[in-house]
PDB file of C-alpha atoms in Angstrom:
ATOM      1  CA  UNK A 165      21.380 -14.337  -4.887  1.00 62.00           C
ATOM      2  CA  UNK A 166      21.069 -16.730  -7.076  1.00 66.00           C
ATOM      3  CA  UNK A 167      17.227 -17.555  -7.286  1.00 65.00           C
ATOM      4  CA  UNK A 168      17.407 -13.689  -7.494  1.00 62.00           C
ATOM      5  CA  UNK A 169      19.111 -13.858 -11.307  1.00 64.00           C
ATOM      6  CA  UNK A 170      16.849 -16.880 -11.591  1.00 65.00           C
ATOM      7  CA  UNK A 171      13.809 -14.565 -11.759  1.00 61.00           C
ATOM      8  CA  UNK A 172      15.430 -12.273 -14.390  1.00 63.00           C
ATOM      9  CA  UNK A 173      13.849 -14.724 -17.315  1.00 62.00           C
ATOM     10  CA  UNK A 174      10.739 -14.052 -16.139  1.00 64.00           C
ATOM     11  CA  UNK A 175      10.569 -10.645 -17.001  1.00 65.00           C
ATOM     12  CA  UNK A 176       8.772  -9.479 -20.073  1.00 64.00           C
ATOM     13  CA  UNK A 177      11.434  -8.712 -23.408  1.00 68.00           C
ATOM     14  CA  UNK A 178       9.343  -5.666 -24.276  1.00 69.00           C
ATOM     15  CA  UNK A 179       6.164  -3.444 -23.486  1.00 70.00           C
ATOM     16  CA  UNK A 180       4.308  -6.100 -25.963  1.00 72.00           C
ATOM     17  CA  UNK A 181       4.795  -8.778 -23.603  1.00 67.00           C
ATOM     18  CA  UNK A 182       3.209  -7.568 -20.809  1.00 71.00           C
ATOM     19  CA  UNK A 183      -0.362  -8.947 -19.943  1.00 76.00           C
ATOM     20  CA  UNK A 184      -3.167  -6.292 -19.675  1.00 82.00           C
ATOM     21  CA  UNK A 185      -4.077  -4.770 -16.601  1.00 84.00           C
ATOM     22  CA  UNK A 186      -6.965  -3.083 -15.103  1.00 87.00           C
ATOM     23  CA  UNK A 187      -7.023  -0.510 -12.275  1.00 89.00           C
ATOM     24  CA  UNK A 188      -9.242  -3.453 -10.018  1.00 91.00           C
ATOM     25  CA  UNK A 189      -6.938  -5.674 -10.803  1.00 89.00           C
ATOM     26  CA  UNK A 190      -4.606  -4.128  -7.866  1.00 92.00           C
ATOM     27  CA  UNK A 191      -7.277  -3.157  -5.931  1.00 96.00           C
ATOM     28  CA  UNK A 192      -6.956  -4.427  -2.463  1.00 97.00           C
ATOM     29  CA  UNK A 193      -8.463  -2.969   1.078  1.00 97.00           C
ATOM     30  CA  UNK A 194      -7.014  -3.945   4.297  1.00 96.00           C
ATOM     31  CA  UNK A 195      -8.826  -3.211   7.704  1.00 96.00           C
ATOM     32  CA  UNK A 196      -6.164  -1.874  10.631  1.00 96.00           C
ATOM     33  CA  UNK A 197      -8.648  -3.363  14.032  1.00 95.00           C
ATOM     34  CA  UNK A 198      -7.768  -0.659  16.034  1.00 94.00           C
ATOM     35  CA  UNK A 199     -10.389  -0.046  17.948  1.00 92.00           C
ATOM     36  CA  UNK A 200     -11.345  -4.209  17.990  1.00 92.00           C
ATOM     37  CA  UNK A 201      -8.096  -5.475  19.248  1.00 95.00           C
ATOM     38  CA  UNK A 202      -6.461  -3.800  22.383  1.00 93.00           C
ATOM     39  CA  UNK A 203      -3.318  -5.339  21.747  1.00 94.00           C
ATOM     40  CA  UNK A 204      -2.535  -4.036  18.384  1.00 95.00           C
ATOM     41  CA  UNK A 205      -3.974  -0.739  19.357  1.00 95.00           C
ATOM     42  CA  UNK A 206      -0.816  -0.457  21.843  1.00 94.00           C
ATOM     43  CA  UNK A 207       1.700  -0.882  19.224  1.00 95.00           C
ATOM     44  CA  UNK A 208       0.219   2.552  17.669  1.00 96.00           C
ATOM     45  CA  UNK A 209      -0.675   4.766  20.521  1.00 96.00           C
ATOM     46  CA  UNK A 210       2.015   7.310  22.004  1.00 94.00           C
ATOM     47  CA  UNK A 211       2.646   8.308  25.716  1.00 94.00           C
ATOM     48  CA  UNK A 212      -0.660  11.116  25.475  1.00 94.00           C
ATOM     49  CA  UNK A 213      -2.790   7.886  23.982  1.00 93.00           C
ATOM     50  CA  UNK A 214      -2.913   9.390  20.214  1.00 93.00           C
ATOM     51  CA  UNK A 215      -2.242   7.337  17.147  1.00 94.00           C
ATOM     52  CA  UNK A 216       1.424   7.519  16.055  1.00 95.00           C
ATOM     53  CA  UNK A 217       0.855   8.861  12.567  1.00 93.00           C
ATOM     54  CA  UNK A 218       4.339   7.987  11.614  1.00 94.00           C
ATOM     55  CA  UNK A 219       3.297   4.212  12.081  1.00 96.00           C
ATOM     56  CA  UNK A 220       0.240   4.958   9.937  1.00 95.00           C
ATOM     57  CA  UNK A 221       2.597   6.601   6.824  1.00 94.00           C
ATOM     58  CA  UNK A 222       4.349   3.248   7.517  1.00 95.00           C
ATOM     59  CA  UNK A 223       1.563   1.130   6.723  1.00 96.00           C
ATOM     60  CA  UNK A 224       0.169   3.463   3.764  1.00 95.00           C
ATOM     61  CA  UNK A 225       3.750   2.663   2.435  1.00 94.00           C
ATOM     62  CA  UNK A 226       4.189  -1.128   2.943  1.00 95.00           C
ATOM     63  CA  UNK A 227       0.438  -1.297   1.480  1.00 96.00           C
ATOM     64  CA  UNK A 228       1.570   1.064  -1.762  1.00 95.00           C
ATOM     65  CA  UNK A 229       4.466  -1.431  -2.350  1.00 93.00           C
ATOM     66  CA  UNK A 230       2.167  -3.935  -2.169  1.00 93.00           C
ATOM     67  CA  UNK A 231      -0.262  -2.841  -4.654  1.00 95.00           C
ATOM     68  CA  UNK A 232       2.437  -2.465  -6.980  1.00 91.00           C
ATOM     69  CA  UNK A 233       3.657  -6.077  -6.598  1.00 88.00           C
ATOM     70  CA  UNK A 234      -0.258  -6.762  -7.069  1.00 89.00           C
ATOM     71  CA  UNK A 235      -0.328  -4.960 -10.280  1.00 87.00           C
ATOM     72  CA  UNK A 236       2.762  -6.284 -11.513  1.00 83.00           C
ATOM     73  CA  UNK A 237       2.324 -10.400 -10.367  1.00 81.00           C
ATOM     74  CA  UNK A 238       3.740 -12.880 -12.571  1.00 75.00           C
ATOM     75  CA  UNK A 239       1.831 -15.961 -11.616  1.00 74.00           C
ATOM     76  CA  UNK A 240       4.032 -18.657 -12.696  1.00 71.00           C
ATOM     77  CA  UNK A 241       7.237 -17.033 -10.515  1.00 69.00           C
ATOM     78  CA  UNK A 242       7.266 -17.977  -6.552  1.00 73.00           C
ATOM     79  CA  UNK A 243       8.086 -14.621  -6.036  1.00 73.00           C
ATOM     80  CA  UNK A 244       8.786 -10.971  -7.891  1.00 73.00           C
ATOM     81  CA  UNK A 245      11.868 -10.118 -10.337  1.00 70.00           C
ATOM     82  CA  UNK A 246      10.855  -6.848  -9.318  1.00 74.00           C
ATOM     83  CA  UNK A 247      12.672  -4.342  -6.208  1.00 76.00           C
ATOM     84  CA  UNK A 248       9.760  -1.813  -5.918  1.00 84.00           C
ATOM     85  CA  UNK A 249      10.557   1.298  -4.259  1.00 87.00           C
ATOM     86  CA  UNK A 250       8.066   4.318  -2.556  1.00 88.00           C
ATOM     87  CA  UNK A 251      10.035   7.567  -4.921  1.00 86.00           C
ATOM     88  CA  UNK A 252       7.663  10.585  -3.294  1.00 87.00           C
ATOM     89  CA  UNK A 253       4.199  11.200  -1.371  1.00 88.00           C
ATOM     90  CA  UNK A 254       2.394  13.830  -3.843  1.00 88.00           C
ATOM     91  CA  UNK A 255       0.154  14.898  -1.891  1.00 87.00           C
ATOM     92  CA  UNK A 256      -1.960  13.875   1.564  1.00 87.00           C
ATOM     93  CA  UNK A 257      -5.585  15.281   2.436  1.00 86.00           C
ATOM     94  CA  UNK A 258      -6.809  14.932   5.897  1.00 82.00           C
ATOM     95  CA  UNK A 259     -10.584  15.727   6.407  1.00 80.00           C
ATOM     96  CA  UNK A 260      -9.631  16.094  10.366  1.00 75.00           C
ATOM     97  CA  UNK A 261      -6.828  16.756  12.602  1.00 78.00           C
ATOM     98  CA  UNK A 262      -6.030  13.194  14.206  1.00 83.00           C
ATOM     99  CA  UNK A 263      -7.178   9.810  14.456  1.00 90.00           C
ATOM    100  CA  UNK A 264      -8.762   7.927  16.919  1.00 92.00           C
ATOM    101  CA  UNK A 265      -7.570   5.407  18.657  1.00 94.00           C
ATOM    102  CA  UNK A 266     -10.954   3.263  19.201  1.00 93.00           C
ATOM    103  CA  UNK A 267     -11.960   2.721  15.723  1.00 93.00           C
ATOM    104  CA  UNK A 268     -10.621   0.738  12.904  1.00 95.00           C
ATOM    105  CA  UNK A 269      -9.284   2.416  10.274  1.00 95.00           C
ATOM    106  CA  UNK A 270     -10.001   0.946   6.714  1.00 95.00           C
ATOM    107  CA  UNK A 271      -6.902   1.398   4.000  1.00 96.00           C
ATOM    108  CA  UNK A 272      -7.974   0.567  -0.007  1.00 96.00           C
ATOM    109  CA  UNK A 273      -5.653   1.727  -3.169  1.00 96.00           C
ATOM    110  CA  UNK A 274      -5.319   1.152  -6.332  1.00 97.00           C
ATOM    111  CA  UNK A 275      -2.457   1.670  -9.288  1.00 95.00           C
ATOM    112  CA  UNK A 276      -4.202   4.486 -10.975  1.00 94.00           C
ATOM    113  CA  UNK A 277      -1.350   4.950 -14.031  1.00 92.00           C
ATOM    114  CA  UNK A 278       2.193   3.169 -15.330  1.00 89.00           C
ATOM    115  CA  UNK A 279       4.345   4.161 -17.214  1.00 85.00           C
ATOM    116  CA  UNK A 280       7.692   1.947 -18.575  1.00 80.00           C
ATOM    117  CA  UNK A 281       9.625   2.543 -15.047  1.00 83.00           C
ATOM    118  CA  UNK A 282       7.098   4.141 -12.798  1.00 89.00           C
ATOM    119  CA  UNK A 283       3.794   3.858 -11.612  1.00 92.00           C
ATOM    120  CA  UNK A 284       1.120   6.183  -9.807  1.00 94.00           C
ATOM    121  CA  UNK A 285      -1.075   4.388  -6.799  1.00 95.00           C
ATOM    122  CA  UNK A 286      -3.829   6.170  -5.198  1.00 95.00           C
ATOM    123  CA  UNK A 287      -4.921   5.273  -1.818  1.00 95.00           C
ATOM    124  CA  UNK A 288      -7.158   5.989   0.854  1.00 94.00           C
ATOM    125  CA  UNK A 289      -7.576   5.865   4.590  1.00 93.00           C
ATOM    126  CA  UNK A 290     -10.888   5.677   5.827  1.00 92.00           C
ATOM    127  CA  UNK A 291     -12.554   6.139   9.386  1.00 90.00           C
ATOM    128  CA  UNK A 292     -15.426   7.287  10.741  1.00 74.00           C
ATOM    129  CA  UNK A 293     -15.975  11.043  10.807  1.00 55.00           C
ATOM    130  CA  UNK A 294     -12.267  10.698   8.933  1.00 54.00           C
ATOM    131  CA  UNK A 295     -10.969  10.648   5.569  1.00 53.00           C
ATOM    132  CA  UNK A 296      -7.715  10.910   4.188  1.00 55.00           C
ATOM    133  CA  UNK A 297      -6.134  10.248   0.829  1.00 57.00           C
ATOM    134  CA  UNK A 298      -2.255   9.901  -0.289  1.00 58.00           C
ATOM    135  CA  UNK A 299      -0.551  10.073  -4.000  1.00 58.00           C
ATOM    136  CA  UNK A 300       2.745   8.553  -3.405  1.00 56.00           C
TER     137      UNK A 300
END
């Protein structure tokens, strides 16, 4: 707790003290080897060997949360002053009806706006023949 209230100085006074950002500057994209390693593949497949999509809005999460703490690093702290939070999904497109459990599946996102308490990523699920895209 206290290396928590440690981190509180190094949080910016104002909007003015904030360094720049760009949208690349959180980009990130993460490969999920399904279809390349067996053994992870198990850990998302249900009893009629189908991807458990709940495990997939998982990941899409945990990766949101951590293109916020992208967008938001403070390079001279060890670790964030900042609790970051998913609020709401907007909106999810799916280009097809399920995924397959033999091929990777590529996840990239981006913050795509702020504002003083809340910011917007965009990100997007990629795999072949599939396409998907999430507003949370």
């Amino acid at each position: 707790m206290e290396e928590r209230k440690l981190l509180h100085g190094f949080l910016a006074k104002s909007q003015d003290g904030l360094p720049p950002r760009r949208m690349k500057d959180s980009y990130i994209e993460v490969l999920l080897p399904l279809g390349s390693e067996p053994e992870l593949r198990e850990k998302y497949l249900t009893v009629q060997n189908t991807v458990r999509f709940g495990r997939i809005l998982e990941d899409l999460d945990s990766l949101g949360v951590l293109i916020c703490y992208m967008h938001n690093k403070i390079h001279s702290a060890k670790m964030s002053p900042l609790s970051i939070v998913t609020a709401l999904v907007d909106k999810i497109d799916m280009c097809k009806k399920s995924l397959s459990p033999e091929q990777d599946i590529k996840f990239s996102g981006h913050v795509s706006w702020v504002g003083k308490t809340s910011m917007e990523v965009k990100m997007q699920m990629f795999q072949a023949g599939i396409c998907k895209s999430t507003h949370p």
